[in-house]
C-alpha atoms as a printed R data frame, in Angstrom:
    type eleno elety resid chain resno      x       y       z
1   ATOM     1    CA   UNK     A     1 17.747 -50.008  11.678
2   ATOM     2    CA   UNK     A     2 14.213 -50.203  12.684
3   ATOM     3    CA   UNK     A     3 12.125 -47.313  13.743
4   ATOM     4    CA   UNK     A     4  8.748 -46.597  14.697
5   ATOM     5    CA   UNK     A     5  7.107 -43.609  12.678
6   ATOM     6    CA   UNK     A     6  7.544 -41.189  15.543
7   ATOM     7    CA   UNK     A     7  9.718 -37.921  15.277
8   ATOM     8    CA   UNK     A     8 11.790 -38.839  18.593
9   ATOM     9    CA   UNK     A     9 13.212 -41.522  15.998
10  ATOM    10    CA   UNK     A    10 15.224 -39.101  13.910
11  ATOM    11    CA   UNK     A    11 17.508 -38.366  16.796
12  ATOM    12    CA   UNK     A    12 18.325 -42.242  17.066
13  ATOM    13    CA   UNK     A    13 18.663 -42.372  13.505
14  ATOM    14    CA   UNK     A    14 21.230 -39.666  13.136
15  ATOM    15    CA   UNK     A    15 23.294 -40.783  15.826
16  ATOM    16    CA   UNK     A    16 23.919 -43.621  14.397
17  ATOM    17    CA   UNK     A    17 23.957 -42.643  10.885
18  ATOM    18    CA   UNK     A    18 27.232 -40.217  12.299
19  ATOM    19    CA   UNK     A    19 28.643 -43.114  14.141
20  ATOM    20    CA   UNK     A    20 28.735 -44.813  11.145
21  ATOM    21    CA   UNK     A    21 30.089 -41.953   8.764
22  ATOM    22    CA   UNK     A    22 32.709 -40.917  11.356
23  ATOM    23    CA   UNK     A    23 34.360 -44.633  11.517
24  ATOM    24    CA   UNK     A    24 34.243 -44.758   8.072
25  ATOM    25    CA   UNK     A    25 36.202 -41.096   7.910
26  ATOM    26    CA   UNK     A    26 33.958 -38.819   6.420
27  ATOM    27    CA   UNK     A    27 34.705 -35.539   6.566
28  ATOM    28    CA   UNK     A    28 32.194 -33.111   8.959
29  ATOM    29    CA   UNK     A    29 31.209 -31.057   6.312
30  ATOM    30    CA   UNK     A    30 29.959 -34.454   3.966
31  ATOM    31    CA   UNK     A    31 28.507 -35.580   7.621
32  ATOM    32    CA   UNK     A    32 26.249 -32.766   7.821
33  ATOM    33    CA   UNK     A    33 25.007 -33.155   4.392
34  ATOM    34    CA   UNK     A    34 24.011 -36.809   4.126
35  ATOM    35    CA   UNK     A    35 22.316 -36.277   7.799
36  ATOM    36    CA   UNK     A    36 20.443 -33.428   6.545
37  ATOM    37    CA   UNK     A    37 19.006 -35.210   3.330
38  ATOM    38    CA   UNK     A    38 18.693 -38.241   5.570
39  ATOM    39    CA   UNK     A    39 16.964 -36.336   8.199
40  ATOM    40    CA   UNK     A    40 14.520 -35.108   5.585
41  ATOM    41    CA   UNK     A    41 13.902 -38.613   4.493
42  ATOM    42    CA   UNK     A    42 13.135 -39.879   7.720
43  ATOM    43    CA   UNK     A    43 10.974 -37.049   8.279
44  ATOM    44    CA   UNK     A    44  8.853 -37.327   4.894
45  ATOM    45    CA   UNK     A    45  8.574 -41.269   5.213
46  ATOM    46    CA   UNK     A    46  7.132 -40.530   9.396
47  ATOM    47    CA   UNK     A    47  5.095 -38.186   7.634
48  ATOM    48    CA   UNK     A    48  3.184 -40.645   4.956
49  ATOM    49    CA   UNK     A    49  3.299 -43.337   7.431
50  ATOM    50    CA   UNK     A    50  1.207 -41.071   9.829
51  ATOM    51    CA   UNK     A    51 -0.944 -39.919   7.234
52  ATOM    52    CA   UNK     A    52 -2.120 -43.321   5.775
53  ATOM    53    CA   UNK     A    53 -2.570 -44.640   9.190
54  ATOM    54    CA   UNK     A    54  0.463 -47.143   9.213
55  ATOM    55    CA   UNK     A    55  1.762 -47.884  12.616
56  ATOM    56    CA   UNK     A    56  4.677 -50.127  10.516
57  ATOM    57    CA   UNK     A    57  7.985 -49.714  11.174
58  ATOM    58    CA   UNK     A    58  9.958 -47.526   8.937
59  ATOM    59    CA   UNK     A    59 13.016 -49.535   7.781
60  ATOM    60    CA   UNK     A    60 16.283 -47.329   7.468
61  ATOM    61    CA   UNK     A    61 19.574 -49.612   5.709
62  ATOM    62    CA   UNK     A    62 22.941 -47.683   4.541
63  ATOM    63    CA   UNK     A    63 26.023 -49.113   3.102
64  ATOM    64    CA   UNK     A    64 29.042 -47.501   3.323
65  ATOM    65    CA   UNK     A    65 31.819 -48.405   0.771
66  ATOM    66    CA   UNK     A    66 35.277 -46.561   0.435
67  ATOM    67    CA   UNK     A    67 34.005 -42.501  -0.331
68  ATOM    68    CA   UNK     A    68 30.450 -44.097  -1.414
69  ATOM    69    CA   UNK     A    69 27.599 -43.947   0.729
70  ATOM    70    CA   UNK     A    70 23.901 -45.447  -0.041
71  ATOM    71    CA   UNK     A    71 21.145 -45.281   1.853
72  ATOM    72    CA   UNK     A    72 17.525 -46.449   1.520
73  ATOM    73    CA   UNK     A    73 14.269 -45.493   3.486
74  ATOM    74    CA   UNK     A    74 11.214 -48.114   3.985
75  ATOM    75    CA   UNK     A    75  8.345 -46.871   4.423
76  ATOM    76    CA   UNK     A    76  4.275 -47.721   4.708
77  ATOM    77    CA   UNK     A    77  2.758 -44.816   3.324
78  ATOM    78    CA   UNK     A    78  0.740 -43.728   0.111
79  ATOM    79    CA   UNK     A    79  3.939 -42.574  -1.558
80  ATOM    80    CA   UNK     A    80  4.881 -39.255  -2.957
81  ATOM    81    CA   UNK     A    81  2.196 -38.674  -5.803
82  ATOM    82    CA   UNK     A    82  3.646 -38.410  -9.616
83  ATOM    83    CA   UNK     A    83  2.471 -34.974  -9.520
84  ATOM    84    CA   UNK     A    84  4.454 -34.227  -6.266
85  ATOM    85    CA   UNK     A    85  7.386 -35.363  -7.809
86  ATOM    86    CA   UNK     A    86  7.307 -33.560 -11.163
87  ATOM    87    CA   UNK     A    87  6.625 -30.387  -9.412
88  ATOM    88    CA   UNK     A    88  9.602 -31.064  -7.500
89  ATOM    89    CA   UNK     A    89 11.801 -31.564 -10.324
90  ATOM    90    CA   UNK     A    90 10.453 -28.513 -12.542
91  ATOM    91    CA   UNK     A    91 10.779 -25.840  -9.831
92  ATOM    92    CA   UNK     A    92 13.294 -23.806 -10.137
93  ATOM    93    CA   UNK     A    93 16.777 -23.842  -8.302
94  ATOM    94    CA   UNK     A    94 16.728 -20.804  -6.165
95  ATOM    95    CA   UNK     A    95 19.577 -18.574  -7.049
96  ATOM    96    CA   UNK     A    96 20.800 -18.232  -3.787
97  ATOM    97    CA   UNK     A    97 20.421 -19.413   0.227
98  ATOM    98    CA   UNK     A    98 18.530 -15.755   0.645
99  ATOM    99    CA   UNK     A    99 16.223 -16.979  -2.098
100 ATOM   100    CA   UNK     A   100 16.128 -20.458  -0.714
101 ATOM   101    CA   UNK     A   101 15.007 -19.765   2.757
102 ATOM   102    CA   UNK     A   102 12.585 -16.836   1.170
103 ATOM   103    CA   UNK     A   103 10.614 -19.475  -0.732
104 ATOM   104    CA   UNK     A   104 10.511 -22.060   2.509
105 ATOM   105    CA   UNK     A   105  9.338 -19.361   4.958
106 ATOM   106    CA   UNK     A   106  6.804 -18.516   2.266
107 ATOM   107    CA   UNK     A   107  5.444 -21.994   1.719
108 ATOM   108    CA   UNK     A   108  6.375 -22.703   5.474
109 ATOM   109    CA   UNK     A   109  3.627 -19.731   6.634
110 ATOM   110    CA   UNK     A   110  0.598 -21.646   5.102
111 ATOM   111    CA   UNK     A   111  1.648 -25.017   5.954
112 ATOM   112    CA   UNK     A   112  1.561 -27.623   9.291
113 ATOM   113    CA   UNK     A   113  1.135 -30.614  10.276
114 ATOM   114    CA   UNK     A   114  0.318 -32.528  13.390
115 ATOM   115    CA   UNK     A   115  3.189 -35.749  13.583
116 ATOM   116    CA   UNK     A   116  3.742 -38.296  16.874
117 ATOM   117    CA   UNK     A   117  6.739 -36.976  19.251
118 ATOM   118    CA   UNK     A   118  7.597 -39.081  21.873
119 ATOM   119    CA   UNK     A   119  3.890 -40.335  21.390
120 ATOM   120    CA   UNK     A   120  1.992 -37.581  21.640
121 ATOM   121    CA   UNK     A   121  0.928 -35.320  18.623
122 ATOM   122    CA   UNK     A   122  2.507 -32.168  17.815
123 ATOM   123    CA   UNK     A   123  2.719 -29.484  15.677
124 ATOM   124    CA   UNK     A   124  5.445 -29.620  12.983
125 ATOM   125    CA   UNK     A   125  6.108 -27.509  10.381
126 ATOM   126    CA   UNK     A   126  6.460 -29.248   7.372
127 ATOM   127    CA   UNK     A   127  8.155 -27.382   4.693
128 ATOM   128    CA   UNK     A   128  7.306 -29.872   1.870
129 ATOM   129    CA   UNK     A   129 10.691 -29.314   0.280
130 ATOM   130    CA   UNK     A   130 12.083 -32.716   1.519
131 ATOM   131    CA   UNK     A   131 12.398 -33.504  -1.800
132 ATOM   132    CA   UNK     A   132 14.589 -30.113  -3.350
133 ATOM   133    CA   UNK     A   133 16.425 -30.328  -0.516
134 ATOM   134    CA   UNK     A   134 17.622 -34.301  -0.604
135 ATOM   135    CA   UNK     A   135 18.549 -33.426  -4.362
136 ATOM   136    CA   UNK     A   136 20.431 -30.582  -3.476
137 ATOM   137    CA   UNK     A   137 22.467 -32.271  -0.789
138 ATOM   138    CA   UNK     A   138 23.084 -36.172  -2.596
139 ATOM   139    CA   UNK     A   139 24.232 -37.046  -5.696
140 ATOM   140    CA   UNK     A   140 21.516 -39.182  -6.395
141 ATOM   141    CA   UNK     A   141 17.845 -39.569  -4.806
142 ATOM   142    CA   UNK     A   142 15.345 -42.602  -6.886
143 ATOM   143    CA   UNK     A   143 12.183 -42.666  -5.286
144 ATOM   144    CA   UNK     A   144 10.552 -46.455  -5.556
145 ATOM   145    CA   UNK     A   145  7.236 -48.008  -4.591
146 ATOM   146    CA   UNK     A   146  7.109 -51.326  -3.165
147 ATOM   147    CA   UNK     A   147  3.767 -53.073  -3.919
148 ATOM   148    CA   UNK     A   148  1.750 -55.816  -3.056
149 ATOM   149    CA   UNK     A   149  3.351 -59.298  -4.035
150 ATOM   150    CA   UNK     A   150  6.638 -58.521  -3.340
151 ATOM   151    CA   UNK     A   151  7.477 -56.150  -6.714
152 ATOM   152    CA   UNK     A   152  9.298 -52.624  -6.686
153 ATOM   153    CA   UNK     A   153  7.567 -50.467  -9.203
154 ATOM   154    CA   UNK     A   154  8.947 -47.072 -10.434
155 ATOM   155    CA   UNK     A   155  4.995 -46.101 -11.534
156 ATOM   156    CA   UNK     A   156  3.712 -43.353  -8.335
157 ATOM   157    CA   UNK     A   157  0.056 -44.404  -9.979
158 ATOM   158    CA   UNK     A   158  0.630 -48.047  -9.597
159 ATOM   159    CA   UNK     A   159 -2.579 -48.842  -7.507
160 ATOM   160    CA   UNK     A   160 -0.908 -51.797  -5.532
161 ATOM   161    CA   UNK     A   161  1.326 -49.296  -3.816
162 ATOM   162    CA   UNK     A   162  2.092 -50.063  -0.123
163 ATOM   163    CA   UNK     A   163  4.519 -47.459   0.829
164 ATOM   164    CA   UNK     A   164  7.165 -45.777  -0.780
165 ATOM   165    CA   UNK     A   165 11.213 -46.221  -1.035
166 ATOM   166    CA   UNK     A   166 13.516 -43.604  -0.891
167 ATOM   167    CA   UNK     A   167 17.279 -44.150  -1.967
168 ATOM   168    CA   UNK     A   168 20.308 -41.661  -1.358
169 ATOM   169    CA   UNK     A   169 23.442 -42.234  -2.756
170 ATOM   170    CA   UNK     A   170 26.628 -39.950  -1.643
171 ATOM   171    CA   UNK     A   171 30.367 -39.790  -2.838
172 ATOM   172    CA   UNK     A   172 32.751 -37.678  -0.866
173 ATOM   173    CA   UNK     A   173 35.126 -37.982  -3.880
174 ATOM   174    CA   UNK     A   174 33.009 -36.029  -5.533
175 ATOM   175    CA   UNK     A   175 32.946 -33.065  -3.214
């Protein structure tokens, strides 16, 4: 699926993404948790297109075999920073969805951003925990660069860095 870096895209996205998941007999509950990570995927790879000035399309690919599911997220931005990522990982699981949604409205309340909507720029708020919340929701989220010359790189300081790619992997047998 191709899709501009517009916010109007995650609606296309997610329809489809359910189409797909409902012929292939996932169960609602499973649904709503790879379109949620997947949602914030979308979202954060919009975001860093946006933000580095990239009108590229943001390529969006997901296999689905048996009770697996993988998906992977193309984008054209600067890619999450190493520092980003570690902070990410370190932080804490909150102890609870009380605690959860106290920390987001916390960070939420200092943080915006202006994103394209149907074209036009609007006010989102960005919760910048796209990240906790994918790893929360998927079995497994890898985070990739894709670089000049054609090579993937695992490195977030690799200077050749021409957007970022974002893989989710899902297994209702597991749930």
């Amino acid at each position: 699926m191709f899709l501009p870096p517009d916010l109007a895209s995650i609606r296309e996205f997610r329809r489809a993404l359910r189409q797909s998941l409902e012929e292939n007999t996932f169960i609602s509950k499973d649904i709503q948790q790879i379109e949620l990570a997947a949602d914030e995927a979308l979202t954060n790879s919009i975001s860093a297109n946006y933000n580095s000035s990239s009108e590229e399309t943001i390529i969006c690919r997901w296999i689905v075999n048996n009770s697996k599911f993988t998906l992977w997220i193309v984008d054209y931005g600067s890619g999450l920073k190493k520092e980003k990522i570690e902070e990410q990982i370190t932080e804490a699981k909150p102890s609870s969805l009380q605690d959860f949604l106290k920390r987001v409205k916390t960070y939420q309340e200092g943080k915006c951003e202006v994103l394209p909507n149907r074209g036009k720029l609007t006010q989102h708020r960005n919760l910048g925990k796209g990240l906790l919340i994918m790893q929360s929701l998927m079995d497994s989220v890898k985070i990739m660069y894709h670089c000049k010359e054609g090579r993937i790189s695992s490195d977030p300081t690799d200077s050749s860095i021409r957007g970022s790619i974002i893989e989710l992997a899902f297994d209702s047998k597991k749930h």
